[in-house]
PDB file of C-alpha atoms in Angstrom:
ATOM      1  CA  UNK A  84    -117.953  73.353-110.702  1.00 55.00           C
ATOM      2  CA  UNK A  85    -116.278  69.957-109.387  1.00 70.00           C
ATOM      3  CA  UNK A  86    -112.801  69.625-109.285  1.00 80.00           C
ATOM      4  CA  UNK A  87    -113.041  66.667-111.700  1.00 76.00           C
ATOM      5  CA  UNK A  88    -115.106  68.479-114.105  1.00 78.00           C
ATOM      6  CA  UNK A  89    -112.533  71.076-114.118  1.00 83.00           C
ATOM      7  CA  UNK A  90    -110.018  68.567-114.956  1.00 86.00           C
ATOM      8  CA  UNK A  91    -112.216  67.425-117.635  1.00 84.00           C
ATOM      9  CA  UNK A  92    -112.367  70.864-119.548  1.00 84.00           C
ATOM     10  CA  UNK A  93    -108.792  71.212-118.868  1.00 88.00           C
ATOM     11  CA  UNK A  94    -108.454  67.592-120.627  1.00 87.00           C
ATOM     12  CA  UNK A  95    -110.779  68.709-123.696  1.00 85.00           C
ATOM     13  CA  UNK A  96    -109.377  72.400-123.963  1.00 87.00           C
ATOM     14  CA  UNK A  97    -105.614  71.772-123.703  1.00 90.00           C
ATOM     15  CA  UNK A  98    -105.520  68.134-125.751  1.00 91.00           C
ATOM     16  CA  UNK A  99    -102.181  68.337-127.297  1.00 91.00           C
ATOM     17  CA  UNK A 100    -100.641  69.762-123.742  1.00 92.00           C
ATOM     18  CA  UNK A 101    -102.033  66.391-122.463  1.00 91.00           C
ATOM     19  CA  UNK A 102    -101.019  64.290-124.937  1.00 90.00           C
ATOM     20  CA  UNK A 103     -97.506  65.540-124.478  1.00 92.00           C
ATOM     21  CA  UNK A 104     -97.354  64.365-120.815  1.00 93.00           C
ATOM     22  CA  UNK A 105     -99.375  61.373-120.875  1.00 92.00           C
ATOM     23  CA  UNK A 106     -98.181  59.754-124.341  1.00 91.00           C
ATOM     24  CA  UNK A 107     -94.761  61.482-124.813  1.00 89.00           C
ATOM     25  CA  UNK A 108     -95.591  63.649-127.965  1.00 84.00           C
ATOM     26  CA  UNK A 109     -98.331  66.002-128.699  1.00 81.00           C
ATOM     27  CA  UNK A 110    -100.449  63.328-130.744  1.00 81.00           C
ATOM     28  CA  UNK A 111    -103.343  64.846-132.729  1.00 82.00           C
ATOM     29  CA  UNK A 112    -106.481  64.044-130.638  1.00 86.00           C
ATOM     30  CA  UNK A 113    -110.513  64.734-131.222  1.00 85.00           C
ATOM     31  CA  UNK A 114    -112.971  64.413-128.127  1.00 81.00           C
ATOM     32  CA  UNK A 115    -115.762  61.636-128.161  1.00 78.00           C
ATOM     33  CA  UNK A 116    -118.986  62.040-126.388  1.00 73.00           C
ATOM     34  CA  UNK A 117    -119.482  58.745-123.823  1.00 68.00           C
ATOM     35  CA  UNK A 118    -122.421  57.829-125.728  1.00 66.00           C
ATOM     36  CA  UNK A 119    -120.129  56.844-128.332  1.00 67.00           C
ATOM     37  CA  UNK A 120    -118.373  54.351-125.560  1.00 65.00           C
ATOM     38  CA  UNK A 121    -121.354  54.069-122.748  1.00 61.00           C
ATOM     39  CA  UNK A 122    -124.815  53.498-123.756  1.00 55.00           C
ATOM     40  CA  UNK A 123    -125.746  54.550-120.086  1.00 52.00           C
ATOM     41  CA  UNK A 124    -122.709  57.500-119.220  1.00 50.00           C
ATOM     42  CA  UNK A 125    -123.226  57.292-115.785  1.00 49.00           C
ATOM     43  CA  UNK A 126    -119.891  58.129-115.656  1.00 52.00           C
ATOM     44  CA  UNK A 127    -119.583  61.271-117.689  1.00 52.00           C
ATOM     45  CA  UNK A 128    -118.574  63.721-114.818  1.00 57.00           C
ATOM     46  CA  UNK A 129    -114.918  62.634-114.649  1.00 67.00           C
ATOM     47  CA  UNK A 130    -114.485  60.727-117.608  1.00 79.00           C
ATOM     48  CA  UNK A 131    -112.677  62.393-120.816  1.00 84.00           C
ATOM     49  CA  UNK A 132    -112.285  59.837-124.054  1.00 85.00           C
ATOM     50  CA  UNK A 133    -110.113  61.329-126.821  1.00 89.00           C
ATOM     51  CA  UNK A 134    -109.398  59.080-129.945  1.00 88.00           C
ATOM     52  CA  UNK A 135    -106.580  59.700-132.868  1.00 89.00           C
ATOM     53  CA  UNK A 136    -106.273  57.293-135.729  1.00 88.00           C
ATOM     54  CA  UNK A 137    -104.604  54.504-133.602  1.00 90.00           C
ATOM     55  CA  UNK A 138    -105.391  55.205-130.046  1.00 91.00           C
ATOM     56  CA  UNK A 139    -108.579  55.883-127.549  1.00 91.00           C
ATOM     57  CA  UNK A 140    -107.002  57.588-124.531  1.00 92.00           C
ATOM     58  CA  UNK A 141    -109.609  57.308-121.162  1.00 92.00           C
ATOM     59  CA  UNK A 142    -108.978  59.640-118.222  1.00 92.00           C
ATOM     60  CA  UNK A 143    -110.744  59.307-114.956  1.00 92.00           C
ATOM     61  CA  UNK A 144    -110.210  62.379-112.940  1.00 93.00           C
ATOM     62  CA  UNK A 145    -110.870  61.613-108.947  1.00 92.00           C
ATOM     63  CA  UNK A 146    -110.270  63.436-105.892  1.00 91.00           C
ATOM     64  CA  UNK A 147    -111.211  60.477-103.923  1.00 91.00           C
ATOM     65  CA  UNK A 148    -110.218  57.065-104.135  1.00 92.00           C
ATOM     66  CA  UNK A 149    -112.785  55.098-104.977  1.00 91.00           C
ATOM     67  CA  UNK A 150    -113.561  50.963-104.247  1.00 94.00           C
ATOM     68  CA  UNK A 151    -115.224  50.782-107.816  1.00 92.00           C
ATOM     69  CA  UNK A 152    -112.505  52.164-109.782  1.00 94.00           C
ATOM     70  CA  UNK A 153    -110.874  48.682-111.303  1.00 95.00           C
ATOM     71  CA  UNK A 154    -114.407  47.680-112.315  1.00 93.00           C
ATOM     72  CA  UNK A 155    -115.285  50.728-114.254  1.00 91.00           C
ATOM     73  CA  UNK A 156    -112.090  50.831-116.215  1.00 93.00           C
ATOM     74  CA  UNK A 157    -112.354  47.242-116.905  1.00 94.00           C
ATOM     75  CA  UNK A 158    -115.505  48.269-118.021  1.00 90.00           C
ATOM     76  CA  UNK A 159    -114.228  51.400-120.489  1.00 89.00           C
ATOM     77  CA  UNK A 160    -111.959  49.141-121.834  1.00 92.00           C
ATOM     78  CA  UNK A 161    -114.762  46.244-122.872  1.00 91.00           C
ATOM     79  CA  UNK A 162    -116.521  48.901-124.636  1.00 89.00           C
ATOM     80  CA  UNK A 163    -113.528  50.706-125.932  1.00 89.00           C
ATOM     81  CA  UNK A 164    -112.507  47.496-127.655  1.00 91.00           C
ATOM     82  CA  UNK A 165    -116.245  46.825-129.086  1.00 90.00           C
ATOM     83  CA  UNK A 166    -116.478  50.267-130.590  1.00 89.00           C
ATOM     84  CA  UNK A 167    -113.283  50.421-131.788  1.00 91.00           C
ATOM     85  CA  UNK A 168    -111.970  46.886-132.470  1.00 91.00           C
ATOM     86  CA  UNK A 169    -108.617  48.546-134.767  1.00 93.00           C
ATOM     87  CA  UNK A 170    -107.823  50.812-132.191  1.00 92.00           C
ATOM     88  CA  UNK A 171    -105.397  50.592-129.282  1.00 92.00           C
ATOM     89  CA  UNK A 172    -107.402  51.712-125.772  1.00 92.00           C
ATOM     90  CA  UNK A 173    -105.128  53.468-123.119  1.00 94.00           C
ATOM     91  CA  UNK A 174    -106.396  54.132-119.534  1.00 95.00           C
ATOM     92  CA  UNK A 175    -105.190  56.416-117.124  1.00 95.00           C
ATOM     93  CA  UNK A 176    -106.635  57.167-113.369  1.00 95.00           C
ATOM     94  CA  UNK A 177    -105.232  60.227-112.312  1.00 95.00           C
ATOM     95  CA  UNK A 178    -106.055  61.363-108.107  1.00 96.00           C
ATOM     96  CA  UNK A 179    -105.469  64.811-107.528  1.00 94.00           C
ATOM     97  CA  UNK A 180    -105.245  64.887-103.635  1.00 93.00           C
ATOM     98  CA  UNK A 181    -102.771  63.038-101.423  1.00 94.00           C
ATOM     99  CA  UNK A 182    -104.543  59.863-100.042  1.00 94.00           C
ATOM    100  CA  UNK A 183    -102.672  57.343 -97.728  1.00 93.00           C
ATOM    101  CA  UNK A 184    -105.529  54.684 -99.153  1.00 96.00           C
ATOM    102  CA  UNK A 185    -104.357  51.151-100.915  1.00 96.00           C
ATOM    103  CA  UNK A 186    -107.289  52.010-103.590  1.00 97.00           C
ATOM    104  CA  UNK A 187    -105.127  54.269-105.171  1.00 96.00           C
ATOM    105  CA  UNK A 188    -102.441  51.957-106.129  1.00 97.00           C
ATOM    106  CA  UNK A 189    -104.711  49.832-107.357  1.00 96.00           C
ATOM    107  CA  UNK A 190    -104.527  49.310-111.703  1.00 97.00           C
ATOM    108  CA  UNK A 191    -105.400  45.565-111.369  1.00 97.00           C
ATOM    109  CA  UNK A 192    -109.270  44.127-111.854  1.00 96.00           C
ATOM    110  CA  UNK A 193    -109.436  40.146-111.172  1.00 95.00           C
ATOM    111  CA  UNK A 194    -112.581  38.323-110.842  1.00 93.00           C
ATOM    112  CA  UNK A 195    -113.755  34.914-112.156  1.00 93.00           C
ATOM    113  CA  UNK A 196    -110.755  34.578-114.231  1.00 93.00           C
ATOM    114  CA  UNK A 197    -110.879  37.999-115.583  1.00 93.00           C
ATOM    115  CA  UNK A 198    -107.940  39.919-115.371  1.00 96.00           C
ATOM    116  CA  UNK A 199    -107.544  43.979-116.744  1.00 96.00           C
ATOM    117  CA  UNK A 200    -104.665  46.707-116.192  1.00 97.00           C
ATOM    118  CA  UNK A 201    -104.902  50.045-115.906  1.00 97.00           C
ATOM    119  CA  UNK A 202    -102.288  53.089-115.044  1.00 97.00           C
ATOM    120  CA  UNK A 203    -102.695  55.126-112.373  1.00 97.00           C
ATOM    121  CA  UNK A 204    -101.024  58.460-112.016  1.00 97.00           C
ATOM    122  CA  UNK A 205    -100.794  59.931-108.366  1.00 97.00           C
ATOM    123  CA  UNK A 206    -100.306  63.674-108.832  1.00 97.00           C
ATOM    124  CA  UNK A 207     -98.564  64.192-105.600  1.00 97.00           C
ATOM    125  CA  UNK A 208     -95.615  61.878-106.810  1.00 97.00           C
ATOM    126  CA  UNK A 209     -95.290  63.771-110.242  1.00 96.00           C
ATOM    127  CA  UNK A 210     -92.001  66.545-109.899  1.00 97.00           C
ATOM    128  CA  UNK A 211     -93.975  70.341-110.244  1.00 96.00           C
ATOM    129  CA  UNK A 212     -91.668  71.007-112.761  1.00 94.00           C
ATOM    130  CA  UNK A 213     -93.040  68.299-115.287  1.00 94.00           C
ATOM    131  CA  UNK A 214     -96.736  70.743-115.169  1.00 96.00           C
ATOM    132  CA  UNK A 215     -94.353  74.380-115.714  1.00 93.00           C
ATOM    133  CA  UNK A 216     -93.342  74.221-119.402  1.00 90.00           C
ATOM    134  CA  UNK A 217     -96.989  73.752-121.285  1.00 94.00           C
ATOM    135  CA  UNK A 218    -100.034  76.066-120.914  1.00 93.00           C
ATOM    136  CA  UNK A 219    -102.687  73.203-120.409  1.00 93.00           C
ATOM    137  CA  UNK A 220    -100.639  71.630-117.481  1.00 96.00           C
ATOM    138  CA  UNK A 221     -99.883  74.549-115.154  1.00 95.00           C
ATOM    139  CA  UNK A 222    -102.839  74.012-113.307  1.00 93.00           C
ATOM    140  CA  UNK A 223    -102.057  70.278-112.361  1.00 96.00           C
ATOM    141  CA  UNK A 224     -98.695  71.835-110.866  1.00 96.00           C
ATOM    142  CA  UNK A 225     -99.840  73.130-107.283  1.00 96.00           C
ATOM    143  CA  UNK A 226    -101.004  69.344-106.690  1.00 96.00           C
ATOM    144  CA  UNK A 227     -97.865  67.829-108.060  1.00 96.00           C
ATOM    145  CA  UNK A 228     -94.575  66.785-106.058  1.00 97.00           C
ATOM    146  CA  UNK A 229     -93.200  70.424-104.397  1.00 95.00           C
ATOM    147  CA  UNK A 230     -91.363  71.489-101.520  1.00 93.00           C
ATOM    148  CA  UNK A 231     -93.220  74.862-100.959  1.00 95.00           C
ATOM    149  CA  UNK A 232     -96.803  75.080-102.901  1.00 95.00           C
ATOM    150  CA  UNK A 233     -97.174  78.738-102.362  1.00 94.00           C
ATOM    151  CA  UNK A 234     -94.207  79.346-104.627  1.00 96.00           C
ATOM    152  CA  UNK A 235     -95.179  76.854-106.842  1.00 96.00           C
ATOM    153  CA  UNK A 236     -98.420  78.672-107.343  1.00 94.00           C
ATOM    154  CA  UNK A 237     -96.468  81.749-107.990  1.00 94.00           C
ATOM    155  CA  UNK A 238     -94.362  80.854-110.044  1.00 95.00           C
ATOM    156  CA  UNK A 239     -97.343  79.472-112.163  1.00 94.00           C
ATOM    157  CA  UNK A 240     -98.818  82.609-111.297  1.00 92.00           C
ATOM    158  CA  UNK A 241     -95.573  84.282-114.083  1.00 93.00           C
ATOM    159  CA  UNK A 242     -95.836  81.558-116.353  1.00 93.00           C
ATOM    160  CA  UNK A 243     -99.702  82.642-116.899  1.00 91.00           C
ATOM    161  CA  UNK A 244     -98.664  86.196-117.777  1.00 90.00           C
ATOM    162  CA  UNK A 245     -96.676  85.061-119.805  1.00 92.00           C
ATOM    163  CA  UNK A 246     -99.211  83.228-122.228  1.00 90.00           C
ATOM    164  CA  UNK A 247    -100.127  85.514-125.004  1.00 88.00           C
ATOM    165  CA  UNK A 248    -103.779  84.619-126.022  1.00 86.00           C
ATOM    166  CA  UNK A 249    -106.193  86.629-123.574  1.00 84.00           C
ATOM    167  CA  UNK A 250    -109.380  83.644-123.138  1.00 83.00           C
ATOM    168  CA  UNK A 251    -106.151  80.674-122.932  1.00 87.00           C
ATOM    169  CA  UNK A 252    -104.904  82.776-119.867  1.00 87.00           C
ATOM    170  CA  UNK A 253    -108.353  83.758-118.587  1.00 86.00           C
ATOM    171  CA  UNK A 254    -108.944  79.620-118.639  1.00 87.00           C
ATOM    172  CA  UNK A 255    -105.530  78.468-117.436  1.00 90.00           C
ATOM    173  CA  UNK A 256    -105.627  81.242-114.425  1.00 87.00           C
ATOM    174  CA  UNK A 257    -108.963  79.953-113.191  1.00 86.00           C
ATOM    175  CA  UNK A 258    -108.733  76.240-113.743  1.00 89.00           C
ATOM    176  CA  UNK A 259    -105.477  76.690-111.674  1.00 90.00           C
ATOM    177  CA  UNK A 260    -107.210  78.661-108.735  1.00 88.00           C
ATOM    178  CA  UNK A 261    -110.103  76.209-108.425  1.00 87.00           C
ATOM    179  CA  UNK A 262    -107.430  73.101-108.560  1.00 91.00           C
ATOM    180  CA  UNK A 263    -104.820  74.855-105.991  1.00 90.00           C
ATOM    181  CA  UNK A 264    -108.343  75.218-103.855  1.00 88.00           C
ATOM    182  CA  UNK A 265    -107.491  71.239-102.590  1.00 91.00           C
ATOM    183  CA  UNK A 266    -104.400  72.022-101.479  1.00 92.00           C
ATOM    184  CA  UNK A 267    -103.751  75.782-100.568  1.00 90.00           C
ATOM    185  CA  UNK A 268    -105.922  78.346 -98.319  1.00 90.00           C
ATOM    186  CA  UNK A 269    -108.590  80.773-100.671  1.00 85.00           C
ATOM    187  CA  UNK A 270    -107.148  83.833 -99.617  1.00 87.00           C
ATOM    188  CA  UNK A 271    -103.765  82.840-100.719  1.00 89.00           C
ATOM    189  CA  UNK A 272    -104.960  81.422-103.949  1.00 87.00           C
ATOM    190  CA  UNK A 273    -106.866  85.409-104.359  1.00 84.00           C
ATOM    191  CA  UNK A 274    -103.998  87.206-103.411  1.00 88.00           C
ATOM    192  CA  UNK A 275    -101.754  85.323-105.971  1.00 88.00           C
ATOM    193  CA  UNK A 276    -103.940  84.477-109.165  1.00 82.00           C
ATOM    194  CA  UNK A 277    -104.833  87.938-110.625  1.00 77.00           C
ATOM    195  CA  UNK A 278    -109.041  88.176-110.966  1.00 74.00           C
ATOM    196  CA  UNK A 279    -109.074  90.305-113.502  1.00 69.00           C
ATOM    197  CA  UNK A 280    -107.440  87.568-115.617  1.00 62.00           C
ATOM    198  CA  UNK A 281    -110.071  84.846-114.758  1.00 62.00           C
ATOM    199  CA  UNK A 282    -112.795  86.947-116.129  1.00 63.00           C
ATOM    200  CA  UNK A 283    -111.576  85.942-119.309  1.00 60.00           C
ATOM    201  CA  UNK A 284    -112.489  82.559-118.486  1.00 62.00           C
ATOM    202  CA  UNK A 285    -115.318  80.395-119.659  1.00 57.00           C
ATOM    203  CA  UNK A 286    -114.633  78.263-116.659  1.00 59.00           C
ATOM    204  CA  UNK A 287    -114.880  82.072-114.567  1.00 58.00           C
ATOM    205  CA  UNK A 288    -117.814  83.233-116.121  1.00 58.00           C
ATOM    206  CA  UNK A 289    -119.744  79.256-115.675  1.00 60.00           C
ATOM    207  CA  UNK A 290    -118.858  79.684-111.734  1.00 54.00           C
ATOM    208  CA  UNK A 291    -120.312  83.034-111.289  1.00 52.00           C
ATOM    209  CA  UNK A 292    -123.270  82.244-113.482  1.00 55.00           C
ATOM    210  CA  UNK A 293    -124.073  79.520-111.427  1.00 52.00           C
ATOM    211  CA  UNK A 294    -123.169  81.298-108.396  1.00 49.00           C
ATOM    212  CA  UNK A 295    -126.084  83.631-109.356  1.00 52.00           C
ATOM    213  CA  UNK A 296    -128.294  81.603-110.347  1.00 56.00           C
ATOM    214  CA  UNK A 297    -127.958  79.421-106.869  1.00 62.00           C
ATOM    215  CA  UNK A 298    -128.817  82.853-104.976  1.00 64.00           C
ATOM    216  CA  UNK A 299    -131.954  83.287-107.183  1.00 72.00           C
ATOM    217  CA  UNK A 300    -132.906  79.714-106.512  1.00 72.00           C
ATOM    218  CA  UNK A 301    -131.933  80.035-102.713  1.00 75.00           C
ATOM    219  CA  UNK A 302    -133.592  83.634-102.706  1.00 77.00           C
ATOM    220  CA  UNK A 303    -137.405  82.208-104.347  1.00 77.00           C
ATOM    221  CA  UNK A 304    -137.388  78.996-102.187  1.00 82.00           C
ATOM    222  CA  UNK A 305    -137.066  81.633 -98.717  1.00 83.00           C
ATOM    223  CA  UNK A 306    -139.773  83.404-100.382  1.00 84.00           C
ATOM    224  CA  UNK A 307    -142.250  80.878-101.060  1.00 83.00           C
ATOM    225  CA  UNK A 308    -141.536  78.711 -97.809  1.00 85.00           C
ATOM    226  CA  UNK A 309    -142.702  81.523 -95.971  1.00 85.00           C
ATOM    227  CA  UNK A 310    -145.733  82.058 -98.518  1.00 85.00           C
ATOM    228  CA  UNK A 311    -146.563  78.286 -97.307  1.00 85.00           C
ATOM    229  CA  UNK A 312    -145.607  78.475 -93.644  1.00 83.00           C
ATOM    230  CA  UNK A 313    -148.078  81.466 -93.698  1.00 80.00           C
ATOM    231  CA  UNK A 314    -150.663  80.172 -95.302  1.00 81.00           C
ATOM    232  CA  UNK A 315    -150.720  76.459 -93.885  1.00 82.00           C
ATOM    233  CA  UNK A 316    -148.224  76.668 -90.827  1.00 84.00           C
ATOM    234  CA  UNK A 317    -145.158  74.497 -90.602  1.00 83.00           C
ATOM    235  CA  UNK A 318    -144.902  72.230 -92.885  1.00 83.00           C
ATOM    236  CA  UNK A 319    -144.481  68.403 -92.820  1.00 84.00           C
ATOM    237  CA  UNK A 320    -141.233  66.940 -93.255  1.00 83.00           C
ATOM    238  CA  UNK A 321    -141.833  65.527 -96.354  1.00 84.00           C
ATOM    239  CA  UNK A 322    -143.193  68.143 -98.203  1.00 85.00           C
ATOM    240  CA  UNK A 323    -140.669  70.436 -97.394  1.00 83.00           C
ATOM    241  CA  UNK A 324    -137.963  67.925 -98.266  1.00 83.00           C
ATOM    242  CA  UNK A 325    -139.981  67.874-101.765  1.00 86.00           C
ATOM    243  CA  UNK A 326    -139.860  71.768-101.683  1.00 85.00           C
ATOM    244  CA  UNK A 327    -136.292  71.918-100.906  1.00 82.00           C
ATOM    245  CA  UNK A 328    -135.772  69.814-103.950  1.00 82.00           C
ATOM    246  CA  UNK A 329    -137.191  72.129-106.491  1.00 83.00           C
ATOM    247  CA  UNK A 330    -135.834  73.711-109.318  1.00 81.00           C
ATOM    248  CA  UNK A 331    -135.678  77.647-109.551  1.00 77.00           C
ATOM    249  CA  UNK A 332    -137.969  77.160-112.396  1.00 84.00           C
ATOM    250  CA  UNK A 333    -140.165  75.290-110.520  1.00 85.00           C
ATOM    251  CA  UNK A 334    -140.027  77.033-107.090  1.00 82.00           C
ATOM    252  CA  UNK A 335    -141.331  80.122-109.475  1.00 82.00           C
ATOM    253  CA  UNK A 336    -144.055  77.971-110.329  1.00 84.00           C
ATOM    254  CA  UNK A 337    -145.075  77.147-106.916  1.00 85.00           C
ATOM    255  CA  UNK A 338    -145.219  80.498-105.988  1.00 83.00           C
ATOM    256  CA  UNK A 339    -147.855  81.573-108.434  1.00 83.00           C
ATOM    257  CA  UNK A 340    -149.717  78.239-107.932  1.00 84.00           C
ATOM    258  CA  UNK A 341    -149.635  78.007-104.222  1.00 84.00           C
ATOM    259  CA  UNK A 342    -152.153  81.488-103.645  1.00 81.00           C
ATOM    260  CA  UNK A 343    -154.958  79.360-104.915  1.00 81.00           C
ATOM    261  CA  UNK A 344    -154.039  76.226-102.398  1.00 86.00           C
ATOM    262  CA  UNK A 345    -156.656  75.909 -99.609  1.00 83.00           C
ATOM    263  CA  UNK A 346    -154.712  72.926 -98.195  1.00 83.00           C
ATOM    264  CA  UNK A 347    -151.566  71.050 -97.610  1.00 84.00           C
ATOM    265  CA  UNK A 348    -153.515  68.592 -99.809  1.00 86.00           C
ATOM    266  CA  UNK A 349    -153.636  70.765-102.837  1.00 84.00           C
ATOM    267  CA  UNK A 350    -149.323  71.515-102.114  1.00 88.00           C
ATOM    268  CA  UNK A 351    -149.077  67.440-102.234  1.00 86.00           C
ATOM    269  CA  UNK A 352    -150.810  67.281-105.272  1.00 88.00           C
ATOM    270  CA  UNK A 353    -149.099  69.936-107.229  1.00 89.00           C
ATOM    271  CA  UNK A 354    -145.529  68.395-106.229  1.00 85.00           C
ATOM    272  CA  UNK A 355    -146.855  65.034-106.790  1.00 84.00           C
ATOM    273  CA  UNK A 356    -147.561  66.577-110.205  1.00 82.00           C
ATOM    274  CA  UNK A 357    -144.132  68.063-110.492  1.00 77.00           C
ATOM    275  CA  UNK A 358    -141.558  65.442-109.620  1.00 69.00           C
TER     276      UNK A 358
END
């Protein structure tokens, strides 16, 4: 799972812990789905919308700074205004890791006479303390501004314990590991943020099913590269590129279909078949 997406869950779990720090006062706030703002979501990965009766609030989660930033907002906000032409639109950036780059201080898009504004929240400027009080934010505090981050994370590490519900504290314990993973060594993070409390986590549970599910994957493409490799030889470059790009589902597939190949020609047909 992506940092950003983590964010994002974060954003869509813990709205009224957001709303507090972003817009001053836990405001009452519903998630929309970005086909209700973006006929094409291409940016659905790190994008969380959240509307109340007078307000749309956009987050964009990055780790990175990126060049196109001031265009998409402008962009959010176009749409944002179509959809919801009573409605006030609010944009915030937020960058999670410490950049020395001039594209994150950018909240300005100018082009052709066109001119939007945006906010942009640098994490690493944000006092620790601001992310210590509310469930939904302790995970934000490792990145934030703080003189020792190890005891930051401990100290988040009590304030978890502390929260009552076991699945809130099973989510809040591993969004904070993953999140203190851009700033703080793994084995630290381990020997600090009890395990046996992430388990409770969907966000826990989504990262080791996927975990498995990449060894299967990784474990049937071995199998039937070496079913090809024996059968045909070595393989061309661009067939095993196309192998290598094959879904566990399909790679399962393959392995049934390849024993009655008598050719490469037959494997280029049956992936031509299955792009």
């Amino acid at each position: 799972m992506s940092f950003d997406s983590v964010c994002k869950f974060i954003a869509e779990t813990f709205t009224a812990d957001l709303a507090t720090w972003l817009l001053g006062e836990p405001v009452e706030l519903a998630r929309l789905e970005p086909s209700e703002l973006l006929s094409s979501p291409i940016y659905a990965d790190s994008l969380v919308l959240l509307e109340s009766k007078e307000l749309v609030l956009q987050i964009e989660f990055q780790v990175e700074p990126k060049a196109e930033i001031p265009f998409r907002m402008t962009d959010y906000a176009v749409r944002g205004f179509r959809r919801f032409p009573n409605k006030r639109v609010r944009q915030v950036v937020i960058y999670l890791r410490r950049s020395q780059s001039p594209l994150v201080y950018q909240t300005i898009f100018e082009r052709d006479g066109i001119r939007h504004e945006f906010e942009v929240i640098r994490i690493w400027e944000v006092p620790a303390s601001q992310f210590q009080e509310l469930p939904g934010l302790l995970p934000f505090a490792v990145l934030a501004q703080t003189g020792d981050r190890e005891r930051t994370l401990r100290q988040v590490s009590e304030r978890i314990e502390t929260i009552g519900d076991r699945g809130q504290r099973g989510d809040v314990a591993a969004s904070a590991a993953i999140l203190a993973g851009l700033v703080l060594d793994k084995g630290l993070i381990r020997s600090v943020l009890r395990e046996d409390v992430m388990k409770e986590s969907v966000i826990y549970q989504e990262i080791v099913s996927t975990a498995a599910e990449r060894g299967r994957r990784e474990g049937e493409q071995s199998l039937v590269l070496r079913q090809l490799k024996h059968r045909f030889g070595v393989l061309s470059s661009k067939l095993q590129q196309q192998v290598d790009m094959l879904s566990l589902s399909s790679l399962e597939e393959l392995g049934e279909a390849l024993l009655d190949f008598s050719s490469e020609a037959d494997l280029a047909a049956w992936l031509q078949g299955h792009r």
